Amino acid sequence: MIKNVYSGSVDYLQVMDENGKVDGALRPTDIGDDKLIELYRWMSLSRAVDAKVISLQRQGRATTYAPLLGQEATQIGTAAAMSAKDILVPNFRQHGSLLFRGLSLYDFFVYWKGYEDGLVSTKKMNSTPYIVPVSTHLVHAVGIAFTHKYLGTGASVLTYVGDGGTSEGDFYEALNFAGVMKVPIVFVIENNQWAISTPVRKQTAASTLAQKGIAAGMVCTQVDGNDVMAVYKATKESLANTPKGPSLIECLTYRLSFHTTSDDPTKYRTEAEVEDWKKRDPIKRVRLYLESKQLWNASKQQTMEDEQLKTINGAVSKADTFKPDPKSMFETLYSSIPDTLKDEETDALNSGFWQEGTNPV
Amino acid sequence: MKELKFVDVGEGITEGHIRKWLVLDGSIVKEDQPIVRVETDKAIVEVPAPADGKVKVNAKADTDVHLGDTIAYIGTDEELAAIGPQSAPRSASAMEPPAQEAAQPDVNQPTVVPREVLATPSVRKLARELGVNIVVVTGSGPAGRITEADIQNATKTVGMAPASQELRTPGTGNASTERIPLTQMRKAIARTMEESWKIPRAVSMDIMNAMPLYKEVARRQGPETAKRITVLPFIIKATIEALKENPAFNASYDAASSEIVLKKYYNIGLAAESSDGLRVVVIKNADKKSITEIATEIKALHDKISGNRISLDEMRDSTFTITNIGSLGGGYLSVPMINPPEVAILGVHLIKDAPVVENGALKVGKLLPLSLSFDHRVVDGADAVKLMNGIMRRLEDKNFLNSQI
């Protein structure tokens, strides 16, 4: 006897196409045009901040940095769908998400100058700091979500992983545990097509990354990751569903820039491919829509860019005056400092290990 | 004014190469505007202007820059005018001949077109160990990837014997070998010897009757062992007299001008072994010093060497060098290396009891073998024989030996 015991499928969602044309039936009811302009501003700010850090890095004023260029809709769309009590667990590229959640530009630039002090405030906005090791944070994110379920806080966790990260063992373990224990978590796969120099076609034989969640028994969706409304809609629905269990959203986007400031993508991908994705730019399509509705024009654009650059440069100047406190590296590591670490701190301070004027960058 | 310095634009970058200026020297630029493309061993990156202003290029296209080098200045006309010319970066390729000259291919040299090499680090290491130029190896792996077998085959096809790992990997060793880096002193000796080896040299050898010399030294010893006289001061004196008759040996060769530089003074270098290697100490104006004075000075110089107190001045400006191999207690005859830029060096060996024929009768005599290495560009074999004869004749002459107070 042979009978079909399982068949799964993954839906693809797009609300606004690359020309700014909106499918009215799918448009989230809570994203009116004013809200859309707000999201547009956030995406634009993320992009401007991104360019600034790269410029600083090239001058030796910022550390190694992973740009978000091209992925603004995925980050702003997901972050905007979260409620204040929800917990954000980012990896190393979620600058837009963190800024939207409330990380100040000053703290942001302090961190990218090389001081962990800049991320201390993430705790207050229900976020963890950046987590650089690929996929290791997913099991922690599941643990955090499990805690909140146990405590009955009603908070959900939203975490990100790249396309490359979905090949890690931690990814499958996290998905499995989340599915079995029905923890309140939303996994967002930020599929930007490239894991440093490995393209998605060499990353997996699966036709979508979203389907990886099916085996863990969760709701899986693929969305146009360059469509901020589709990302928002899918995230909002997934978060609303967390009392029943976890969800997985694959956002199809593209890393228009390098993997990090140490990388040179011209060595492994073609200019034609990049140009093709530029046509699907997440910011451009919103602008096309807003302009078609006479809600935006060149003058408003210029005003916004000038204001944002002024804010950014102001934050950079302020961050330049930041004086690090040597104690912060000991005292911000754990929620309460262990005795052994306290001893180390005392020894270090007594030995005068901190040289005045030392700049890590 | 802002200085745009080359910084670590990747992770662990220490140097870069200016590929292209994206703006002209003197252009007005905006803060954060990319102005120059720099290639590092990781990536080609665009470096932006740190401020609004006018650009003054400091590191030209196609030059190398190191961490901290100033690539450009950004400022006002007045600020830029105040910058002195002394701040241009010192980069290797900037000092190379102009592109026009460099572009002329050397017809005698097979040109290797640089291409991307696809190989794992272990394969690259193997290539280094076997002395294979990986750039010219054709890869048999996927997408032309060079495999271990390709490297092994490359050694066979060019008939190259694989060098042992001990010889190829610096700073390592195994149970049966030990690798010791050269000391600065040893490196200096090595450089001098390499320089010396470039001299087209020939050697003249002879054996002289050392009995009169032996007797004269014995006669002068006296009871005071502190003032011990050796054969060396006599040899120095005899050599100087012979050099006066053959001035081309008290000279140096100037290859650049094809001229012989005759020295009108006699500074005799003496090869001496010190704890860290060979040194040449110099008896300055030895022609104006007596046997006793020279003997005293030799003793003083040797004491300074063993006490590590010798000054540089006491080791330079020799015009002719003598190496007393005999004093080391062994060796029959040697071919000494010329002390460049001198023309010749005299090797003095161990005096030994030997059968000699005197007036048709066999006797027990004392023989001293001598060798003279000389720069054949400057002098010929006939000149060398003449010099050697001049030295030996005096050392075999009682009256000469006696007269040198």
mmCIF file of C-alpha atoms in Angstrom, chain A residues 49 99 102-115 117-119 121 311-324:
data_model
loop_
_atom_site.group_PDB
_atom_site.id
_atom_site.type_symbol
_atom_site.label_atom_id
_atom_site.label_comp_id
_atom_site.label_asym_id
_atom_site.label_seq_id
_atom_site.Cartn_x
_atom_site.Cartn_y
_atom_site.Cartn_z
ATOM 1 C CA VAL A 49 23.637 55.591 8.209
ATOM 2 C CA LEU A 99 17.625 51.786 14.978
ATOM 3 C CA GLY A 102 15.173 52.765 19.490
ATOM 4 C CA LEU A 103 18.958 52.442 19.372
ATOM 5 C CA SER A 104 20.138 56.055 19.240
ATOM 6 C CA LEU A 105 22.422 57.133 16.421
ATOM 7 C CA TYR A 106 24.911 58.264 19.072
ATOM 8 C CA ASP A 107 25.004 54.794 20.663
ATOM 9 C CA PHE A 108 25.131 53.262 17.205
ATOM 10 C CA PHE A 109 28.253 55.231 16.213
ATOM 11 C CA VAL A 110 29.896 54.701 19.614
ATOM 12 C CA TYR A 111 29.524 50.968 19.055
ATOM 13 C CA TRP A 112 30.921 51.075 15.516
ATOM 14 C CA LYS A 113 33.856 53.121 16.740
ATOM 15 C CA GLY A 114 34.685 49.952 18.645
ATOM 16 C CA TYR A 115 33.081 50.453 22.065
ATOM 17 C CA ASP A 117 29.199 50.649 25.578
ATOM 18 C CA GLY A 118 27.121 51.666 22.557
ATOM 19 C CA LEU A 119 24.965 48.551 22.897
ATOM 20 C CA SER A 121 20.958 50.497 25.846
ATOM 21 C CA THR A 311 21.380 64.218 12.318
ATOM 22 C CA ILE A 312 23.902 61.554 11.359
ATOM 23 C CA ASN A 313 26.865 63.949 11.282
ATOM 24 C CA GLY A 314 25.758 65.372 14.613
ATOM 25 C CA ALA A 315 25.729 61.888 16.131
ATOM 26 C CA VAL A 316 29.148 61.096 14.641
ATOM 27 C CA SER A 317 30.622 64.296 16.100
ATOM 28 C CA LYS A 318 29.142 63.500 19.485
ATOM 29 C CA ALA A 319 30.411 59.913 19.311
ATOM 30 C CA ASP A 320 33.886 61.304 18.525
ATOM 31 C CA THR A 321 33.924 62.847 21.996
ATOM 32 C CA PHE A 322 32.955 59.583 23.713
ATOM 33 C CA LYS A 323 35.270 58.733 26.608
ATOM 34 C CA PRO A 324 35.163 55.011 27.331
#
